[in-house]
Short mmCIF file of C-alpha atoms in Angstrom, two decimals:
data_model
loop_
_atom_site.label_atom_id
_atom_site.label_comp_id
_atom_site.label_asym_id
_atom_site.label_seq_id
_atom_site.Cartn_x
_atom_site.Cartn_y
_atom_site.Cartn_z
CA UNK A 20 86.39 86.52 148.66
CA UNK A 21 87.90 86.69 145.53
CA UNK A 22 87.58 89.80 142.85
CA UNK A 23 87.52 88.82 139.20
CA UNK A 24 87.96 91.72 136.66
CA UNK A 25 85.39 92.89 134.62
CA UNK A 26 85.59 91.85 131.04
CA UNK A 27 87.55 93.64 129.10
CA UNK A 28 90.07 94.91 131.58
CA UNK A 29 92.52 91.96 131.29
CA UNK A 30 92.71 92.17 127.02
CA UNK A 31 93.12 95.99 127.39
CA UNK A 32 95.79 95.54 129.72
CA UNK A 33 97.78 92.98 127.77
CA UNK A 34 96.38 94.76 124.72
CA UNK A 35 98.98 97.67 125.86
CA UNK A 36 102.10 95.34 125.70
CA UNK A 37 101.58 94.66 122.02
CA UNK A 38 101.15 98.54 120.86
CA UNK A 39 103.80 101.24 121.75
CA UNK A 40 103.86 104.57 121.06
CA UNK A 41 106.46 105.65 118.30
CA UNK A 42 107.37 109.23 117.61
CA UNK A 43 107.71 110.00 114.31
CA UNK A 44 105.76 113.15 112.53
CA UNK A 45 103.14 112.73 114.87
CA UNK A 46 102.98 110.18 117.46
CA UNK A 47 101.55 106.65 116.58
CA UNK A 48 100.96 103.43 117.83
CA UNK A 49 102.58 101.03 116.40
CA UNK A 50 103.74 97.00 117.30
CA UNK A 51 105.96 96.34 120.01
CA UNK A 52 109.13 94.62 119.33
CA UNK A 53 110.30 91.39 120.73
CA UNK A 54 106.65 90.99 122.18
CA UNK A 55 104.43 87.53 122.86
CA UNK A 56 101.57 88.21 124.55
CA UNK A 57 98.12 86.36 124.84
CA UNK A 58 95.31 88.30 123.86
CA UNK A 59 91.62 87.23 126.03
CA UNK A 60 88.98 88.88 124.00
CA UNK A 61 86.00 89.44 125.58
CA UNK A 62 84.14 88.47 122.31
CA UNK A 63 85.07 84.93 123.53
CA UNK A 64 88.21 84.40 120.93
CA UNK A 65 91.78 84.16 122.58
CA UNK A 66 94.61 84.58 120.20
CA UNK A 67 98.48 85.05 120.69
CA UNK A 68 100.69 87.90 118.79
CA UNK A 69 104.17 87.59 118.03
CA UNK A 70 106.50 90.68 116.86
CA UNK A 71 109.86 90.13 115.81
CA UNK A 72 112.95 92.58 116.20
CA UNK A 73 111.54 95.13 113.30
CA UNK A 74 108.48 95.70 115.16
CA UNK A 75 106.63 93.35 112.11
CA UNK A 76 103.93 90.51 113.22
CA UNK A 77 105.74 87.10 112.68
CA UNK A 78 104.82 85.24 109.63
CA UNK A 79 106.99 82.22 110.21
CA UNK A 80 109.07 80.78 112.62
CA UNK A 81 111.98 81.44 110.92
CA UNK A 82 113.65 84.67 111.35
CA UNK A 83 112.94 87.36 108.94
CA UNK A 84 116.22 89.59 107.59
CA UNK A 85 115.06 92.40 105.68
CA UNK A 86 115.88 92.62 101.86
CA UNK A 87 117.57 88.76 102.21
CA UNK A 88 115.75 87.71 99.69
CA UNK A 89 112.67 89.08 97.22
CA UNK A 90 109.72 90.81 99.01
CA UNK A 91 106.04 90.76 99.39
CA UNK A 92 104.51 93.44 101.52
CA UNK A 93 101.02 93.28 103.20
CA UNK A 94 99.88 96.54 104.24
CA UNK A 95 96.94 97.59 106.30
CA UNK A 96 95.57 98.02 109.48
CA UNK A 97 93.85 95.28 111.48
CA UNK A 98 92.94 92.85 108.87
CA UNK A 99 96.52 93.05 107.74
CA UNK A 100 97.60 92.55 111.01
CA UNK A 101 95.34 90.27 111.80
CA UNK A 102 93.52 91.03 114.87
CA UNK A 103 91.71 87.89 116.27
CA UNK A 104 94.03 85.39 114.98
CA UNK A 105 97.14 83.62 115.95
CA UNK A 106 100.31 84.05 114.62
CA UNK A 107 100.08 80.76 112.17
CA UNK A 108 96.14 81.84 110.81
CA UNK A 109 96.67 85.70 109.63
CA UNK A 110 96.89 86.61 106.17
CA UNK A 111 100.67 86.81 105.91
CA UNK A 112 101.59 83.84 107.53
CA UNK A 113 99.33 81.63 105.00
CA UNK A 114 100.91 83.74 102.52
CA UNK A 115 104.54 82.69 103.51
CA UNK A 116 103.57 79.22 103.54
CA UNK A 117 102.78 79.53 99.73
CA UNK A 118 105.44 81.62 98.79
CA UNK A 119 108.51 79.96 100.65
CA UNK A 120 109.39 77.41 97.88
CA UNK A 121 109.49 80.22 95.55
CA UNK A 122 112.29 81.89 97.56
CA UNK A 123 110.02 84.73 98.48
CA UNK A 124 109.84 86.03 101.81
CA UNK A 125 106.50 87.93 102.96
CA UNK A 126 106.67 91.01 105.69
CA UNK A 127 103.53 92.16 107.52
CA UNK A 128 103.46 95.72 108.05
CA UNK A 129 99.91 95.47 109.51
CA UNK A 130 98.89 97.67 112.24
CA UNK A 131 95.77 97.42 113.74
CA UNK A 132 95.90 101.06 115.03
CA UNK A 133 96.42 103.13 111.57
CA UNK A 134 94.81 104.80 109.14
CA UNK A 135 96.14 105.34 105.42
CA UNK A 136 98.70 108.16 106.35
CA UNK A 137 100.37 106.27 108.85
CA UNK A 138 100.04 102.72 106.65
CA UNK A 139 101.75 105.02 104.17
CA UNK A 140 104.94 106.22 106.72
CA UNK A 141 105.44 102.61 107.81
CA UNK A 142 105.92 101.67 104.36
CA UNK A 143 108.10 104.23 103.46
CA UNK A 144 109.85 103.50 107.09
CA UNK A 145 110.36 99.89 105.83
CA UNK A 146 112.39 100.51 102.69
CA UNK A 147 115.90 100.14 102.51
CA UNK A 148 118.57 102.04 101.71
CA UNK A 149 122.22 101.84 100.99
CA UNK A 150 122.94 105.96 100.86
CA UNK A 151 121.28 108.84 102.37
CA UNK A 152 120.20 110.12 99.21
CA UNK A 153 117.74 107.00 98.85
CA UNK A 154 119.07 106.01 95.48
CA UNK A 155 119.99 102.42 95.82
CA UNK A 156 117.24 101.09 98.12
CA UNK A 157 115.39 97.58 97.82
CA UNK A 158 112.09 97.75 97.57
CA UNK A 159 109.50 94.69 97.42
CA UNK A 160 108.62 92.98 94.37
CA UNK A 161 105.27 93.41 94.86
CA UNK A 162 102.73 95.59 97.71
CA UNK A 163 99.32 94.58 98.45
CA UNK A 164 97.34 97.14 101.15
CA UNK A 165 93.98 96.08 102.15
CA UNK A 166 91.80 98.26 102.25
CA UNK A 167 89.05 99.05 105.85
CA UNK A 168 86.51 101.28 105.95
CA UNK A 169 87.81 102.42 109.09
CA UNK A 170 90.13 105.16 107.75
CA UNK A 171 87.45 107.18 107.25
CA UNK A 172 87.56 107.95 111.02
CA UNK A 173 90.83 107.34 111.51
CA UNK A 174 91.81 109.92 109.16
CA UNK A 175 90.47 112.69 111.59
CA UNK A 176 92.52 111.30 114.38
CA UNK A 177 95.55 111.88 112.34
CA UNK A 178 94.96 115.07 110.94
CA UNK A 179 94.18 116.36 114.54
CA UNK A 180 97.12 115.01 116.27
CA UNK A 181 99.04 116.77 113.10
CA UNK A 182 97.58 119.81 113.62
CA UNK A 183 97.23 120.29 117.53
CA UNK A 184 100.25 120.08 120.04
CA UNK A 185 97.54 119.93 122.53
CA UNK A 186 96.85 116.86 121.28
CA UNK A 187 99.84 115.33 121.16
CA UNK A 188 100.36 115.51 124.45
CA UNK A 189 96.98 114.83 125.31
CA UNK A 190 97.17 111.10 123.13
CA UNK A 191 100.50 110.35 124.57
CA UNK A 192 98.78 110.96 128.41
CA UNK A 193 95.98 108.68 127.79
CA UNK A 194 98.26 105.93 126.14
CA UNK A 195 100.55 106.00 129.12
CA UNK A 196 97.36 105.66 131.13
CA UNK A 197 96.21 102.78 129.31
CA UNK A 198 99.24 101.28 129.50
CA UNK A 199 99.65 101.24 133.12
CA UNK A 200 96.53 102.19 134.95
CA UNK A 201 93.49 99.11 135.23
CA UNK A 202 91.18 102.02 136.80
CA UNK A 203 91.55 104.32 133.73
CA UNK A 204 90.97 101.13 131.34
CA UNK A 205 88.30 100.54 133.40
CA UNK A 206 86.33 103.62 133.41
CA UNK A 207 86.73 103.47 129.06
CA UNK A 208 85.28 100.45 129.44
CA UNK A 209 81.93 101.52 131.06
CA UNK A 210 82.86 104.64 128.95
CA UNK A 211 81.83 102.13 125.60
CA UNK A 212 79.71 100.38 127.15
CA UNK A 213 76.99 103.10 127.72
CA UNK A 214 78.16 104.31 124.36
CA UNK A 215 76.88 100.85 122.82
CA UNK A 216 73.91 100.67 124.60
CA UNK A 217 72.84 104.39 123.32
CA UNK A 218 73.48 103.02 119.46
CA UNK A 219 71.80 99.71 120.06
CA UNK A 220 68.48 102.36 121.42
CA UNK A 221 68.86 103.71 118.49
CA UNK A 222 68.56 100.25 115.61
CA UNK A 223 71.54 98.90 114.11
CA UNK A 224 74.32 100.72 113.42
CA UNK A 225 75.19 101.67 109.46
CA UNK A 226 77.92 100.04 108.11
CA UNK A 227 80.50 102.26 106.16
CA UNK A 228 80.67 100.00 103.05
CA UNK A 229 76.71 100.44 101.96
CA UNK A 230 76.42 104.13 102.04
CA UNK A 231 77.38 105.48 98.24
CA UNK A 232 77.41 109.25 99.72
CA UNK A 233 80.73 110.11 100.44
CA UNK A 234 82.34 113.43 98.96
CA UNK A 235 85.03 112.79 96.20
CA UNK A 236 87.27 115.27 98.28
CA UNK A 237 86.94 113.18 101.55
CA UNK A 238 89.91 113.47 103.60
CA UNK A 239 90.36 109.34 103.63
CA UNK A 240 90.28 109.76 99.75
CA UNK A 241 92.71 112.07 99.08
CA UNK A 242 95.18 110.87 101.94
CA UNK A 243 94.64 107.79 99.51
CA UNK A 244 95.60 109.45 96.55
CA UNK A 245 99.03 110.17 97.80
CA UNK A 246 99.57 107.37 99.53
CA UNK A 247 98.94 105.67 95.56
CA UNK A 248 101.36 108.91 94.33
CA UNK A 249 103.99 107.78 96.98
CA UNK A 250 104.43 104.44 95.79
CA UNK A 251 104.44 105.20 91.94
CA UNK A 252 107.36 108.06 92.84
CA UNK A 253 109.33 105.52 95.12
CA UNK A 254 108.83 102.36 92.44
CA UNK A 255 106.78 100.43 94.93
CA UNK A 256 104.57 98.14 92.93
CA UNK A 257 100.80 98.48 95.16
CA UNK A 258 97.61 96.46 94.97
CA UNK A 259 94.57 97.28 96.38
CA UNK A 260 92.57 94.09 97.77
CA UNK A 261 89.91 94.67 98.34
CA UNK A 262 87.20 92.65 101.12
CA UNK A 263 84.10 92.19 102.08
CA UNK A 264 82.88 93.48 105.67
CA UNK A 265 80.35 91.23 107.42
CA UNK A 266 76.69 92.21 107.90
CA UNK A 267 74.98 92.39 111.24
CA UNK A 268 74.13 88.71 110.61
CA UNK A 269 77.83 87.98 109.77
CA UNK A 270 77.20 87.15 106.39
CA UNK A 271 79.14 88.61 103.42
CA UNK A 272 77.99 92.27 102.50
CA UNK A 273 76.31 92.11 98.78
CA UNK A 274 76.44 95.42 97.92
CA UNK A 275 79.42 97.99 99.46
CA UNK A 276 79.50 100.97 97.25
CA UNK A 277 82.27 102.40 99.77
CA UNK A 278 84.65 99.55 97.73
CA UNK A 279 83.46 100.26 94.40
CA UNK A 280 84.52 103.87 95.24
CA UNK A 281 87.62 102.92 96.48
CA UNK A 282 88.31 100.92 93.38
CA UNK A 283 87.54 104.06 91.17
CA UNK A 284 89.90 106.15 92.77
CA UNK A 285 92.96 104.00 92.46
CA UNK A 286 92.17 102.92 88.90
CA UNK A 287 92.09 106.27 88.05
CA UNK A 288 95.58 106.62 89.51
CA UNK A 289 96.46 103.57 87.64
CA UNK A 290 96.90 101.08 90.95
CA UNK A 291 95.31 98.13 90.40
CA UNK A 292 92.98 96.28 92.42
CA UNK A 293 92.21 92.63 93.70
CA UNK A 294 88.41 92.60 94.34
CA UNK A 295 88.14 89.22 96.54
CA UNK A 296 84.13 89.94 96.82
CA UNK A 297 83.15 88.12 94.36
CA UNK A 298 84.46 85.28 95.65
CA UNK A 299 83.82 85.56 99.24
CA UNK A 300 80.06 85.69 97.88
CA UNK A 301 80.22 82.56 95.64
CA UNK A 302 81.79 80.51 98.47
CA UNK A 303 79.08 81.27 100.78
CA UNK A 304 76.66 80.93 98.30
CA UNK A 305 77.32 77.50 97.84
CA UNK A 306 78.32 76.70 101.18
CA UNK A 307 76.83 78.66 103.57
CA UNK A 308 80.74 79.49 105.18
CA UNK A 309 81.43 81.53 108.07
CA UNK A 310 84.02 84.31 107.34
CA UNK A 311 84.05 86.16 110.21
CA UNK A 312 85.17 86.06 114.29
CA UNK A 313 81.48 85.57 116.23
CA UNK A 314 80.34 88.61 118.25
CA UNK A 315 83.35 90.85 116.98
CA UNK A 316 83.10 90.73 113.08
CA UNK A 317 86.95 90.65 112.25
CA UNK A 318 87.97 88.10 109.41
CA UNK A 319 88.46 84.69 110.75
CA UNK A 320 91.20 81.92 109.72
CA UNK A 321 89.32 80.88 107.06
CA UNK A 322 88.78 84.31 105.72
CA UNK A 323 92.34 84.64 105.70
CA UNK A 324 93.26 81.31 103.68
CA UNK A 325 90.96 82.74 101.31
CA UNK A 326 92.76 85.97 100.73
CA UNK A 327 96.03 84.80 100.95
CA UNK A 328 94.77 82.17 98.29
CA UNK A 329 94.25 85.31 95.94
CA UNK A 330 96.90 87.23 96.92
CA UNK A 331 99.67 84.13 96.02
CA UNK A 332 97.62 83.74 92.97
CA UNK A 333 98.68 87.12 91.54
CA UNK A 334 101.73 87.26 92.53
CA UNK A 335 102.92 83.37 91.23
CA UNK A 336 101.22 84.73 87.64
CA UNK A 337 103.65 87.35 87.61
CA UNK A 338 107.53 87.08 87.30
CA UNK A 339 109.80 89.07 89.31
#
């Protein structure tokens, strides 16, 4: 008789040979390098990652060398990265295919595993420099970080694996068992499982983006703030873009104080912001389209030609 896995186990077992730990002021998962793997979702979407030598998503099939030529950055976690998509339908790879006759290449430093202070140490990771005294280092024309409600729990992670060696060690155990072990995987998965099924008792589940409640001294918000100071100091021109989350039904969200929040905070620090709301809205409006990856709730291709539309639109009205 033959045994077939339980859903899940197979994605969070390849899932493990795109993401390895790197060890840097605390340790983080970031993108494997030289990796190809096929990705099974249980949602029902397959989709294949690539990641070059840098440890950076592919956004073309041509080989990226860093600083060869002007740079865009993308910056984020997994809509940046572009979790649910292949290689050819994420953000930056649309991107690329706008910006190549221009002569400007685009790097995704997406990772669907960080929140803002470790989006913040890849960038500064990323920039290069011809002395130790980082005084003649090229930096990208032009930075755009979208923003995901999901720092606001990731942020805790972070400041606890800061703050406890405990657990450090206790993060680094559990990734090494997730890497190798199917029996740990699949005890998390019955793990979330009965997790789900308690919230589902319990109605729908808020989404981040509605609530207008959060404290001005949140620790998302001010590891925001000097993630914004870092990249005025270091001469790294950011963007916020910012998107809109899908509601139960999958439609566009109408109203996500969260974002209008969000777009306060790095006004006031004098970043500005690319608010593609308005026109995910509008396009549904008229059309009825369908932004987002069934059963999972992740951006789809089409929501990614859309903000790559914007995103080339900024940049080609500026000159570098």
């Amino acid at each position: 008789m033959r045994m077939f896995p339980p859903a899940g186990l197979i994605y969070r077992l390849r899932d493990k040979q795109v993401h390895c730990i790197e060890e840097w002021e605390i340790p983080e998962i970031m993108l494997c390098p030289n990796s190809d793997t096929t990705l099974p979702h249980p949602a029902g979407f397959t989709f294949r990652v690539r990641v070059e030598e840098h440890a950076e998503r592919i956004v073309s099939e041509e080989k990226v060398i860093p600083g060869a030529k002007p740079e865009i950055w993308l910056m984020g976690d997994s809509i940046a990265y572009g979790f649910g998509q292949n290689d050819s339908d994420t953000i930056a790879w649309k991107l690329q295919e706008k910006l190549k006759p221009y002569g400007i290449q685009v790097r995704n430093l997406g990772v669907d595993s960080l929140g803002t202070s470790g989006i913040r140490r890849k960038m500064e990771r990323a920039i290069l420099c011809k002395d130790f005294a980082k005084k003649d280092c090229i930096l990208p024309k032009a930075a755009f970080w979208i923003y995901h409600p999901s720092d606001l729990q990731d942020v805790y992670r972070e400041i606890y694996l800061r703050n406890s060696f405990y657990g450090r060690w206790l993060f680094r155990f559990s990734v090494f068992l997730s890497r190798y072990s199917a029996l740990y995987n699949y005890s998390k998965i019955q793990n979330e499982n009965r997790r789900l099924k308690k919230l589902r008792s319990n109605g729908p589940e808020t989404i981040p983006e509605t609530l207008s409640d959060y404290p001005d001294d949140h620790p998302s918000f001010n590891e925001m703030r000097f993630f914004f100071d870092t990249c005025k100091n270091l001469n790294i021109p950011l963007t916020v873009v910012l998107y809109p989350n899908g509601s139960h039904s999958l439609t566009p969200l109408p109203s996500t104080p969260l974002l209008d929040q969000v777009s306060e905070i790095a006004k006031h620090k004098g970043i500005p912001v690319l608010d593609t709301r308005p026109d995910f809205i509008r396009e549904y409006n008229r059309n009825k389209t369908d932004f987002y990856l069934q059963n999972d709730g992740h951006p789809n291709a089409i929501s990614a030609k859309l903000i790559a539309d914007k995103i080339s639109e900024k940049i080609l009205s500026q000159s570098f």
